[in-house]
Tab-separated table of C-alpha atoms and ligand atoms in Angstrom:
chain	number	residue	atom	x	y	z
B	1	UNK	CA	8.427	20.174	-6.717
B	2	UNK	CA	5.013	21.972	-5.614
B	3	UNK	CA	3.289	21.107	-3.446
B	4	UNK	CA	-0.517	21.455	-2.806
B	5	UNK	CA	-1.950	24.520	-1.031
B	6	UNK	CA	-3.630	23.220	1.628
B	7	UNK	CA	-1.841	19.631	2.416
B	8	UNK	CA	1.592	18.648	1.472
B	9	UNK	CA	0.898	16.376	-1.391
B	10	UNK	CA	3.375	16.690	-3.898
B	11	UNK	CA	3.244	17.259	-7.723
B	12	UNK	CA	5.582	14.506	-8.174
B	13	UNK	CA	3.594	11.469	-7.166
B	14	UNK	CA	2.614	9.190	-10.324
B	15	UNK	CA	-0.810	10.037	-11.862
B	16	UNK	CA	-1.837	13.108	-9.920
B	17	UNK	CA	-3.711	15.907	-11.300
B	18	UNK	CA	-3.853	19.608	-9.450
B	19	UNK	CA	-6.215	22.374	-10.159
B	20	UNK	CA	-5.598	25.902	-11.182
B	21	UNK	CA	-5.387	26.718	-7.554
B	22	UNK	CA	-2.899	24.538	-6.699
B	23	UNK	CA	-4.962	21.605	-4.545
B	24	UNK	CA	-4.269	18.196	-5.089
B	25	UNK	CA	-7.555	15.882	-5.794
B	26	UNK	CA	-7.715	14.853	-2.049
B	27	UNK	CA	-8.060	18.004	-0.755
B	28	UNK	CA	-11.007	18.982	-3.614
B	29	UNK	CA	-12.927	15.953	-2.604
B	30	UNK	CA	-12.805	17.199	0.828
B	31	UNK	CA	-13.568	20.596	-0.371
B	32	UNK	CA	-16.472	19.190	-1.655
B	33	UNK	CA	-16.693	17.194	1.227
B	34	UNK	CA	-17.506	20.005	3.379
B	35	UNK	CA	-19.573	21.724	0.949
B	36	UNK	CA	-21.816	18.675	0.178
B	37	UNK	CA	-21.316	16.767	2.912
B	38	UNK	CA	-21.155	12.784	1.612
B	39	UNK	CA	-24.428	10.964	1.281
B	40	UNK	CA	-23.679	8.322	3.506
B	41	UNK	CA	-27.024	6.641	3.469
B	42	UNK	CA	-26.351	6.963	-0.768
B	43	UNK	CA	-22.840	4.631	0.133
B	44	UNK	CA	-24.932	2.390	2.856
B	45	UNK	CA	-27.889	1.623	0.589
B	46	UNK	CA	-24.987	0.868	-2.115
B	47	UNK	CA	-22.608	-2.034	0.104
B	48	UNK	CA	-26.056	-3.184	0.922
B	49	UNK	CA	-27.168	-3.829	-2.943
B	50	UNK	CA	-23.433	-5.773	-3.164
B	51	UNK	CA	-23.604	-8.007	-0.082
B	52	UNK	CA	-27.104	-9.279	-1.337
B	53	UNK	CA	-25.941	-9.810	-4.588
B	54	UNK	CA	-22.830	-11.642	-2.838
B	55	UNK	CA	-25.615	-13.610	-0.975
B	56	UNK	CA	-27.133	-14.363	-3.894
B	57	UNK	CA	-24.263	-15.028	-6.083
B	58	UNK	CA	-21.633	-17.321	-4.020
B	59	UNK	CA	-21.400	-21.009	-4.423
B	60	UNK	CA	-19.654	-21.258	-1.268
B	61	UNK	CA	-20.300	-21.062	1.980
B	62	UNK	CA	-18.360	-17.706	2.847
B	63	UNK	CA	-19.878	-14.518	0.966
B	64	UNK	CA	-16.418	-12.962	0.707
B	65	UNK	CA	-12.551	-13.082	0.552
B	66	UNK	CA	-11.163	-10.613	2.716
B	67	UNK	CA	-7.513	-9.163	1.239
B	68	UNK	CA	-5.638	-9.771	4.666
B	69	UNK	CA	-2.092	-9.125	5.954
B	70	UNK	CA	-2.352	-9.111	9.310
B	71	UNK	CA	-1.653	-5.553	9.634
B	72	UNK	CA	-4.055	-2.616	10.631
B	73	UNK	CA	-6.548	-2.016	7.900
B	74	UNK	CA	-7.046	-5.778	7.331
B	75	UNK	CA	-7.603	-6.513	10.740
B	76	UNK	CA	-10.304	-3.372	10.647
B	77	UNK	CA	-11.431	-4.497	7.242
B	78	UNK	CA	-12.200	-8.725	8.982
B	79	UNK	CA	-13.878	-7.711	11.780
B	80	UNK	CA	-16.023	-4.933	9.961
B	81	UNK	CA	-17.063	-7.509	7.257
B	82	UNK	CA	-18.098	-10.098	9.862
B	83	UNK	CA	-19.015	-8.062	13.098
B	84	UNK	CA	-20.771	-5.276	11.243
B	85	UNK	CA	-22.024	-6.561	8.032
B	86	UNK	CA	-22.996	-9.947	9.314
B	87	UNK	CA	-20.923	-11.626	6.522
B	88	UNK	CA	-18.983	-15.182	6.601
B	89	UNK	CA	-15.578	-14.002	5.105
B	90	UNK	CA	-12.506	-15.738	4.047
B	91	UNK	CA	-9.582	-14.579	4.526
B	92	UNK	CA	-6.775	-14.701	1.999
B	93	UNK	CA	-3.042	-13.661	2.693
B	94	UNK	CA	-0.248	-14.107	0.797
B	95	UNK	CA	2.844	-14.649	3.012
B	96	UNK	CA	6.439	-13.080	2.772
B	97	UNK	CA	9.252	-15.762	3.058
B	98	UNK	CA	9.968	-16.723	6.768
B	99	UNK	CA	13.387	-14.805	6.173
B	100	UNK	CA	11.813	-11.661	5.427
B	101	UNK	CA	8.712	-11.937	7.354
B	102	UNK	CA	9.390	-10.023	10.774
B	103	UNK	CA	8.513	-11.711	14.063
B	104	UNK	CA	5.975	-9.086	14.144
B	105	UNK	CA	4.335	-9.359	11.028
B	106	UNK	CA	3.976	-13.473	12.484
B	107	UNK	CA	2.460	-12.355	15.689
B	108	UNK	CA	-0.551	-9.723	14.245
B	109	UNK	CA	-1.425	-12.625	11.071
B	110	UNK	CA	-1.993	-14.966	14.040
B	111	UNK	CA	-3.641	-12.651	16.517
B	112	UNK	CA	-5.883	-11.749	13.674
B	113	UNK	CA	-6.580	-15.865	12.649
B	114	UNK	CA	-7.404	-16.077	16.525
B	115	UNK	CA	-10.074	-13.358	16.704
B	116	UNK	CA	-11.741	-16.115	15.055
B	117	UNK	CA	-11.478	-16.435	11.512
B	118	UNK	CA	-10.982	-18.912	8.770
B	119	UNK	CA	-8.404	-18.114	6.672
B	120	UNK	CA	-6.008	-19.119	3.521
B	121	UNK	CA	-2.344	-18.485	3.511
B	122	UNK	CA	-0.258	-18.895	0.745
B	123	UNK	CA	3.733	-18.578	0.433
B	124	UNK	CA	4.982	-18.506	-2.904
B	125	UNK	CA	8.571	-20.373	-2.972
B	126	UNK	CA	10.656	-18.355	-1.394
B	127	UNK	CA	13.701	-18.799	-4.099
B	128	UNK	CA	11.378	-17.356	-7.301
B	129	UNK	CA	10.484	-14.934	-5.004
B	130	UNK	CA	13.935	-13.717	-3.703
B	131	UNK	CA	14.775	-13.783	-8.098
B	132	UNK	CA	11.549	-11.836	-8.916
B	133	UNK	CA	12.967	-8.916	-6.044
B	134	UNK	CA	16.146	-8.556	-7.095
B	135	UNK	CA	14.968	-7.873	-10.840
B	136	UNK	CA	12.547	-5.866	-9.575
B	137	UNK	CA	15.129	-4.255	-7.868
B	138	UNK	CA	17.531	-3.926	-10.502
B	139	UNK	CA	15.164	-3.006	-13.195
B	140	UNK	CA	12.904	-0.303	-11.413
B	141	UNK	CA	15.003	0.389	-8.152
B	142	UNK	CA	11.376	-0.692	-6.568
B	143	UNK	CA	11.484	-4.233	-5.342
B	144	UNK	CA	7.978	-4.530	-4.687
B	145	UNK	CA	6.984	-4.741	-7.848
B	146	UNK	CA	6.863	-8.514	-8.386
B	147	UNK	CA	5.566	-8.511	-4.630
B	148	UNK	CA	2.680	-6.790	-4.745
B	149	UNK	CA	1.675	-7.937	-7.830
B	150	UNK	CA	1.022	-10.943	-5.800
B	151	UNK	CA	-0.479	-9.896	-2.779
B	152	UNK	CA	-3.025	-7.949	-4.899
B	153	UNK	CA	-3.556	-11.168	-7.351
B	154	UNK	CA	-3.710	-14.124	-4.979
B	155	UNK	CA	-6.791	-12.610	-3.283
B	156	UNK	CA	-8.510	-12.883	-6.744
B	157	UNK	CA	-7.273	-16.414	-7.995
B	158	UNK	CA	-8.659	-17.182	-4.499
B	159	UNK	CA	-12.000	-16.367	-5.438
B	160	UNK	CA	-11.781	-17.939	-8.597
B	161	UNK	CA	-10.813	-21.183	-7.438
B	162	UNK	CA	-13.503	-21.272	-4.313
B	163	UNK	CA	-16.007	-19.203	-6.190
B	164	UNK	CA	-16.445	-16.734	-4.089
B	165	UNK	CA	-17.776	-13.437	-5.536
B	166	UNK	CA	-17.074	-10.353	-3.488
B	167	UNK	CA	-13.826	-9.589	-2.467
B	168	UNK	CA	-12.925	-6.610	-0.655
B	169	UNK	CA	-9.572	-4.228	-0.237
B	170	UNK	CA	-8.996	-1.517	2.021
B	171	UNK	CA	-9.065	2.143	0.618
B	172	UNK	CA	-9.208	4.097	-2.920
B	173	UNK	CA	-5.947	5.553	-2.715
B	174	UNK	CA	-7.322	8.046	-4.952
B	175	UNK	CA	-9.234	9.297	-1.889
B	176	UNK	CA	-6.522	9.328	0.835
B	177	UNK	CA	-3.873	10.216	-1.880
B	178	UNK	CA	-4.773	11.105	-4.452
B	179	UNK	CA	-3.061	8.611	-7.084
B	180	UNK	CA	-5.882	7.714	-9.556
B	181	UNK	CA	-6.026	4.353	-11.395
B	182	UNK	CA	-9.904	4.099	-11.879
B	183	UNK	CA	-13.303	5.305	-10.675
B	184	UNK	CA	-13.597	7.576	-7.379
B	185	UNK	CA	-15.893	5.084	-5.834
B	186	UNK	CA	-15.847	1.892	-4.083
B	187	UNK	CA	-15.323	0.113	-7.443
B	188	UNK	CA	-11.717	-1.932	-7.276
B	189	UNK	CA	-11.974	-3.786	-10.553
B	190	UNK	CA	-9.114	-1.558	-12.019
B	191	UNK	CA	-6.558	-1.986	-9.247
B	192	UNK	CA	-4.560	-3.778	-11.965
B	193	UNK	CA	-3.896	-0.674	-13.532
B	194	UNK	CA	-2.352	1.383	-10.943
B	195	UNK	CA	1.198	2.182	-10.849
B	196	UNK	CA	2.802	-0.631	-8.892
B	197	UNK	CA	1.154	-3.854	-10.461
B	198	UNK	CA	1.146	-2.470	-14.111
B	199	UNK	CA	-1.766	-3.925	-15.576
B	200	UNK	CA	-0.858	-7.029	-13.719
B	201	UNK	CA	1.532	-9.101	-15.508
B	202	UNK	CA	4.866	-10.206	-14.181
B	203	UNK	CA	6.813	-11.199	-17.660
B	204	UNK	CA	9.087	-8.243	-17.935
B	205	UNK	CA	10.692	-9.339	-14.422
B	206	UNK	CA	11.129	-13.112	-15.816
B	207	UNK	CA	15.010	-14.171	-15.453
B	208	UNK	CA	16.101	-17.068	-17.278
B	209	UNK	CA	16.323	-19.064	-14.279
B	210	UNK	CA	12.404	-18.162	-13.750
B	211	UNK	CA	9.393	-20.196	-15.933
B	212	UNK	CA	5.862	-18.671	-16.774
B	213	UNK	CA	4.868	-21.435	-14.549
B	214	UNK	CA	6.319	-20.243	-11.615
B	215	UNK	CA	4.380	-16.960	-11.875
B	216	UNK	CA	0.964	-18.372	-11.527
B	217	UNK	CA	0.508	-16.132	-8.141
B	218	UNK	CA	2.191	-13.308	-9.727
B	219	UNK	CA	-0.035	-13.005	-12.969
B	220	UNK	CA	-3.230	-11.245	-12.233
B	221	UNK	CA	-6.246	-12.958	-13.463
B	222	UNK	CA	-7.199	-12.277	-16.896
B	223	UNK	CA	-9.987	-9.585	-17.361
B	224	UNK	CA	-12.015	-12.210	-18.914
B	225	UNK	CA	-11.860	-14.906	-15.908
B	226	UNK	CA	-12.782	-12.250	-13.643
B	227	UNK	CA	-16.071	-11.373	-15.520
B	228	UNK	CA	-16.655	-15.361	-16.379
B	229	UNK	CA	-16.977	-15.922	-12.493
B	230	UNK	CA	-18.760	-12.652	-12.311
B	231	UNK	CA	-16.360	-11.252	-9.284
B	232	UNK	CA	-16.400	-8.072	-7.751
B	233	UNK	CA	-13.580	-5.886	-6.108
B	234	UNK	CA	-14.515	-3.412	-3.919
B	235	UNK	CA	-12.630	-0.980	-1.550
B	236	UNK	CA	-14.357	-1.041	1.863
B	237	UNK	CA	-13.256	1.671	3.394
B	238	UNK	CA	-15.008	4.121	1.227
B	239	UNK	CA	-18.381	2.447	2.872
B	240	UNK	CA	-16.801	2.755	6.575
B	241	UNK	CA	-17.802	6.166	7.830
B	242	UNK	CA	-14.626	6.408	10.365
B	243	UNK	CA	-12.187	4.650	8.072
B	244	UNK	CA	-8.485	6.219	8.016
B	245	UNK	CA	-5.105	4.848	8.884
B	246	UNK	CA	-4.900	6.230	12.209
B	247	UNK	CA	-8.614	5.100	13.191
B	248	UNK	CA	-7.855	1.753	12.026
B	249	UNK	CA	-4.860	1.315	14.155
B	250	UNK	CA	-6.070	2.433	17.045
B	251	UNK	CA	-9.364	-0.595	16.546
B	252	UNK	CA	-7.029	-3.246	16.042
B	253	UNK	CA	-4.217	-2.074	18.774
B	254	UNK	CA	-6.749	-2.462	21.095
B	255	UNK	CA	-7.604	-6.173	19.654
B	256	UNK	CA	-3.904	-7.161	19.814
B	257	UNK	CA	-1.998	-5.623	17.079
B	258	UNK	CA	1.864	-4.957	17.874
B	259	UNK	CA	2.961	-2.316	16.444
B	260	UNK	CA	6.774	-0.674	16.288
B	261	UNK	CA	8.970	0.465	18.593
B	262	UNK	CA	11.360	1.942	16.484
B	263	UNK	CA	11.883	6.355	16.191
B	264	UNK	CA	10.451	8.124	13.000
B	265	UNK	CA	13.855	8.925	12.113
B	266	UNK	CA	14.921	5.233	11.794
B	267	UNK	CA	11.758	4.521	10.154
B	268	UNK	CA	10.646	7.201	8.432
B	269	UNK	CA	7.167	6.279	9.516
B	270	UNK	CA	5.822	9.119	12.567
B	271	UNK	CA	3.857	6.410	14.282
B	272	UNK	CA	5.210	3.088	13.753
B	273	UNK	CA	1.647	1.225	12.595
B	274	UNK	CA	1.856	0.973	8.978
B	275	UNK	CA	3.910	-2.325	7.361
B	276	UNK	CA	4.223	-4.081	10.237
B	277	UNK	CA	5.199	-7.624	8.618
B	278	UNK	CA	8.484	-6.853	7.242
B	279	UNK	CA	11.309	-3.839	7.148
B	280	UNK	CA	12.512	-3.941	3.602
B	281	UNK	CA	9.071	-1.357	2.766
B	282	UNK	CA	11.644	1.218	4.737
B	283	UNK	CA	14.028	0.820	1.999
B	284	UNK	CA	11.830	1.134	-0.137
B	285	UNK	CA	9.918	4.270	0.460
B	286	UNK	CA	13.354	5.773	1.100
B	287	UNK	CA	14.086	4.850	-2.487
B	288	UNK	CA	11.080	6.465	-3.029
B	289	UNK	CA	11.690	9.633	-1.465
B	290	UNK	CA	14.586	9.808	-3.770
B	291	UNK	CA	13.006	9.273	-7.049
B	292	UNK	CA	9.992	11.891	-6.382
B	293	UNK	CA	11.137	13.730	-3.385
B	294	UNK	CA	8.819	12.118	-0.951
B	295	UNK	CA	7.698	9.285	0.911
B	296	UNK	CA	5.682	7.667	3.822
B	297	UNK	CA	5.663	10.692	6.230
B	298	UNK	CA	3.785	12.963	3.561
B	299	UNK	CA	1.340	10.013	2.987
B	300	UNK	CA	0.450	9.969	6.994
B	301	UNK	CA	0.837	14.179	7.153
B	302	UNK	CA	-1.892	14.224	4.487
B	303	UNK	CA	-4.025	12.068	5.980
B	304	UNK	CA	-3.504	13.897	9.127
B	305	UNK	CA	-4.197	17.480	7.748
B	306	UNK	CA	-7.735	15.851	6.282
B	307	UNK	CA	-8.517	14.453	9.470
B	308	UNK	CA	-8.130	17.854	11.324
B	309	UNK	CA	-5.169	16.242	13.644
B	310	UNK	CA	-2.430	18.463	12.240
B	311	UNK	CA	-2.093	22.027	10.386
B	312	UNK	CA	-0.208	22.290	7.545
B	313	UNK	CA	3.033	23.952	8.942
B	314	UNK	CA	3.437	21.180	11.760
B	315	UNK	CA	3.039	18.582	8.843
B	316	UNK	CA	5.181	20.526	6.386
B	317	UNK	CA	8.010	20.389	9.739
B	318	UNK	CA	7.377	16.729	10.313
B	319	UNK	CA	7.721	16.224	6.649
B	320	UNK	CA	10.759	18.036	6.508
B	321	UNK	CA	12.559	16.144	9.187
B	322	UNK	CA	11.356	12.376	8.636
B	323	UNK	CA	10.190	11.882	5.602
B	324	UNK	CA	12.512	8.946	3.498
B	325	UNK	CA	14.281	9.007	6.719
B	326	UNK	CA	15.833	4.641	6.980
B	327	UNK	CA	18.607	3.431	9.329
B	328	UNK	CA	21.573	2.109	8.105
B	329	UNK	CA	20.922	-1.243	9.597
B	330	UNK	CA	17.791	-1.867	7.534
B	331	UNK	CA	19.742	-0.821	3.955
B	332	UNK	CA	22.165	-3.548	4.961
B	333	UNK	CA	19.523	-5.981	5.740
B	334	UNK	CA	18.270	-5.775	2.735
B	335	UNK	CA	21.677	-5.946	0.978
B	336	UNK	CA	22.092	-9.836	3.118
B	337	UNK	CA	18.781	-10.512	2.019
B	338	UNK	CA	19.049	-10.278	-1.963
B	339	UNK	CA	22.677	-10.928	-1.521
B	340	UNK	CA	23.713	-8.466	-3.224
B	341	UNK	CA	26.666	-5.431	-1.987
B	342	UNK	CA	25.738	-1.875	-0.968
B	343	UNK	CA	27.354	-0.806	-3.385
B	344	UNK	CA	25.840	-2.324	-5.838
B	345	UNK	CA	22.811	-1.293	-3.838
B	346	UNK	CA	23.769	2.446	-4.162
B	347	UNK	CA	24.641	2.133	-8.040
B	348	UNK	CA	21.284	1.266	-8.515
B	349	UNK	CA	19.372	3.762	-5.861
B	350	UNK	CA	21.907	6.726	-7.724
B	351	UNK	CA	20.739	5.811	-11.089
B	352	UNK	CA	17.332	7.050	-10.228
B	353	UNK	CA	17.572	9.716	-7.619
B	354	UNK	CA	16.277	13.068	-9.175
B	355	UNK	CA	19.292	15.389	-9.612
B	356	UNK	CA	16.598	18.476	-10.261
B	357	UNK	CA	15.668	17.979	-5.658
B	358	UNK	CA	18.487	16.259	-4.754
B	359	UNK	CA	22.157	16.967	-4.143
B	360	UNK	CA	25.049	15.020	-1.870
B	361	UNK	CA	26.169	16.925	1.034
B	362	UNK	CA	30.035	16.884	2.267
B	363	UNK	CA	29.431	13.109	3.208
B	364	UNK	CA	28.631	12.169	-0.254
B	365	UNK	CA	25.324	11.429	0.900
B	366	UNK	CA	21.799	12.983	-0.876
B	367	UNK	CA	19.961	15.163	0.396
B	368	UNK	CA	17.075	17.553	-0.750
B	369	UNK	CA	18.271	20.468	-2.238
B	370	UNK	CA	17.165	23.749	0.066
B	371	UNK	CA	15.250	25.140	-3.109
B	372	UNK	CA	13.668	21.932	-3.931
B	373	UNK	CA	10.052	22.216	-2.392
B	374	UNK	CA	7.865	25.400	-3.360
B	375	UNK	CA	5.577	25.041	0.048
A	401	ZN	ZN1	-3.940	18.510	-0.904
């Protein structure tokens, strides 16, 4: 596994391209960055062009569905919509079942409802849900899967049914990591396409016990609808000059946002603001980590090497020790939760672990092999 020059992205991560000297694409936009500086006045004049036409365009009377969860970046993304744009948003969140939803992730959607927004929930039943996980599970060790292809299509059948044209979504993670699914700009109308929601349709995880018609939520809006009520997706925070994870956090802390308490090596998260609204994501990038030999920590090191808050060695140390790190507790959480066994859990997660970086120590546990990363 290589990985970039200048951060720590790695040459594993699903549709990444490096150059012949090694960087990954974040670190030649901010290259370029530096070199060009960006136009911001080119980016203002351009969100300015798509709220009038949002004006123009909604038969509402909100201009926009904001994408929310409650969490950091939606709580950033809200306020900047209404308290810097001037825009009447709705917000739209789809809701994990109560029994996976943290206490947390119930405090920061309501703190955010109470800075004084109007705003849709919807909870898909909790039973097709718990089904559409565990095949997810099963079938691509990745449970979220079925779940995100949800919480990125409900937004959209939102704006369907209320006709509301503009909806916006936090960042291009080609930008802040480089996986590319579409155009480099603020454009979101190929989200579908990225690596988790797979074009957008949830069939392949049907069980017998599950109907087409229970996947309404699931199933991304046809191309077709989405250009019939002429809707556009756009990623904010490539319009928000200080936008980054860290940035955001800090905004909404300050507005009320709890945040966790728990060490990075429980966690395997360095500051404890990032999925706030449920613990099963630390499974998950954890299962991650074993598949392509990383997970959240190099997301948040990257960042922070961009930002100028780290140099690459501390990251590369941080990485080292935290990354995929997950407490026991939370695996076994998880196991209650889809009621399944950990063993059957760890039949699955060994199936797809990647022999070539990992290997199990005297414990029978994995863990990276000491050759595996060429820093
Ligand atoms: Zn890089």
């Amino acid at each position: 596994m290589k990985l970039c020059k200048r951060c720590v992205n790695p040459d594993t991560r699903p549709n990444i391209f490096f150059n012949e000297e090694g960087l990954c694409p974040v670190c030649q936009f901010e290259l370029q960055k530096e070199k060009a500086g960006i136009d911001w006045e080119a980016r203002d004049r351009e969100l300015k062009e798509i709220i009038e036409w949002a004006r123009e365009n909604t038969k509402s009377s909100y201009d926009c569905i904001v994408a929310v969860s409650g969490g950091k970046d939606s709580t950033r993304l809200a306020c900047y919509a209404r308290d810097d744009l001037g825009l009447n948003p709705l917000l739209v969140s789809c809701l994990y079942p109560p029994e996976q939803m943290t206490e947390r992730g119930a405090h920061n959607l309501s703190n955010l409802i109470e800075l004084g927004f109007d705003t849709i929930a919807i909870s898909p039943d909790p039973i097709t849900w718990k089904t559409m996980m565990r095949q997810s599970f099963f079938l691509h060790a990745n449970w979220c899967r079925s779940t995100e292809m949800a919480l990125y299509a409900i937004p959209i059948h939102a704006a369907i049914a209320y006709k509301i044209p503009l909806v916006f979504l936090g960042e291009n993670p080609a930008w802040t990591i480089g996986e590319r699914h579409g155009r480099l700009d603020g454009d979101a109308s190929k989200m579908r396409y990225c690596h988790t929601l797979q074009g957008g349709d949830p069939t392949p995880l049907m069980t017998k016990d599950i109907s087409k018609k229970d996947l309404h939520f699931y199933t991304y809006p046809p191309e077709e609808d989405v250009e019939h009520a002429k809707i556009r997706i756009i990623y904010l925070g490539y319009y928000i000059r200080d936008w980054s994870g860290y940035n955001n956090a800090q905004f909404s802390i300050e507005r009320g946002l709890e945040t966790r308490n728990e060490r990075p090596e429980e966690i395997g998260d360095l500051w404890g603001f990032t999925g706030l609204d449920e613990d099963f994501r630390i499974v998950n990038q954890m299962i991650k980590y074993f598949k392509f030999g990383f997970g959240h920590v190099t997301d948040q090191v990257c960042e922070a090497i961009n930002s100028g808050m780290m140099d690459r060695e501390e990251g590369l140390e941080l990485v080292k020790k935290y990354d995929g790190r997950c407490d026991e507790r939370f695996i076994k959480r998880f196991c209650d939760y889809l009621e399944i066994s950990e063993e059957e859990f760890w039949e699955v997660v060994d199936r797809v672990v990647n022999r070539e970086l990992f290997e199990r120590d005297e414990k029978g546990r994995w863990r990276l092999k000491e050759d595996a990363i060429e820093a």
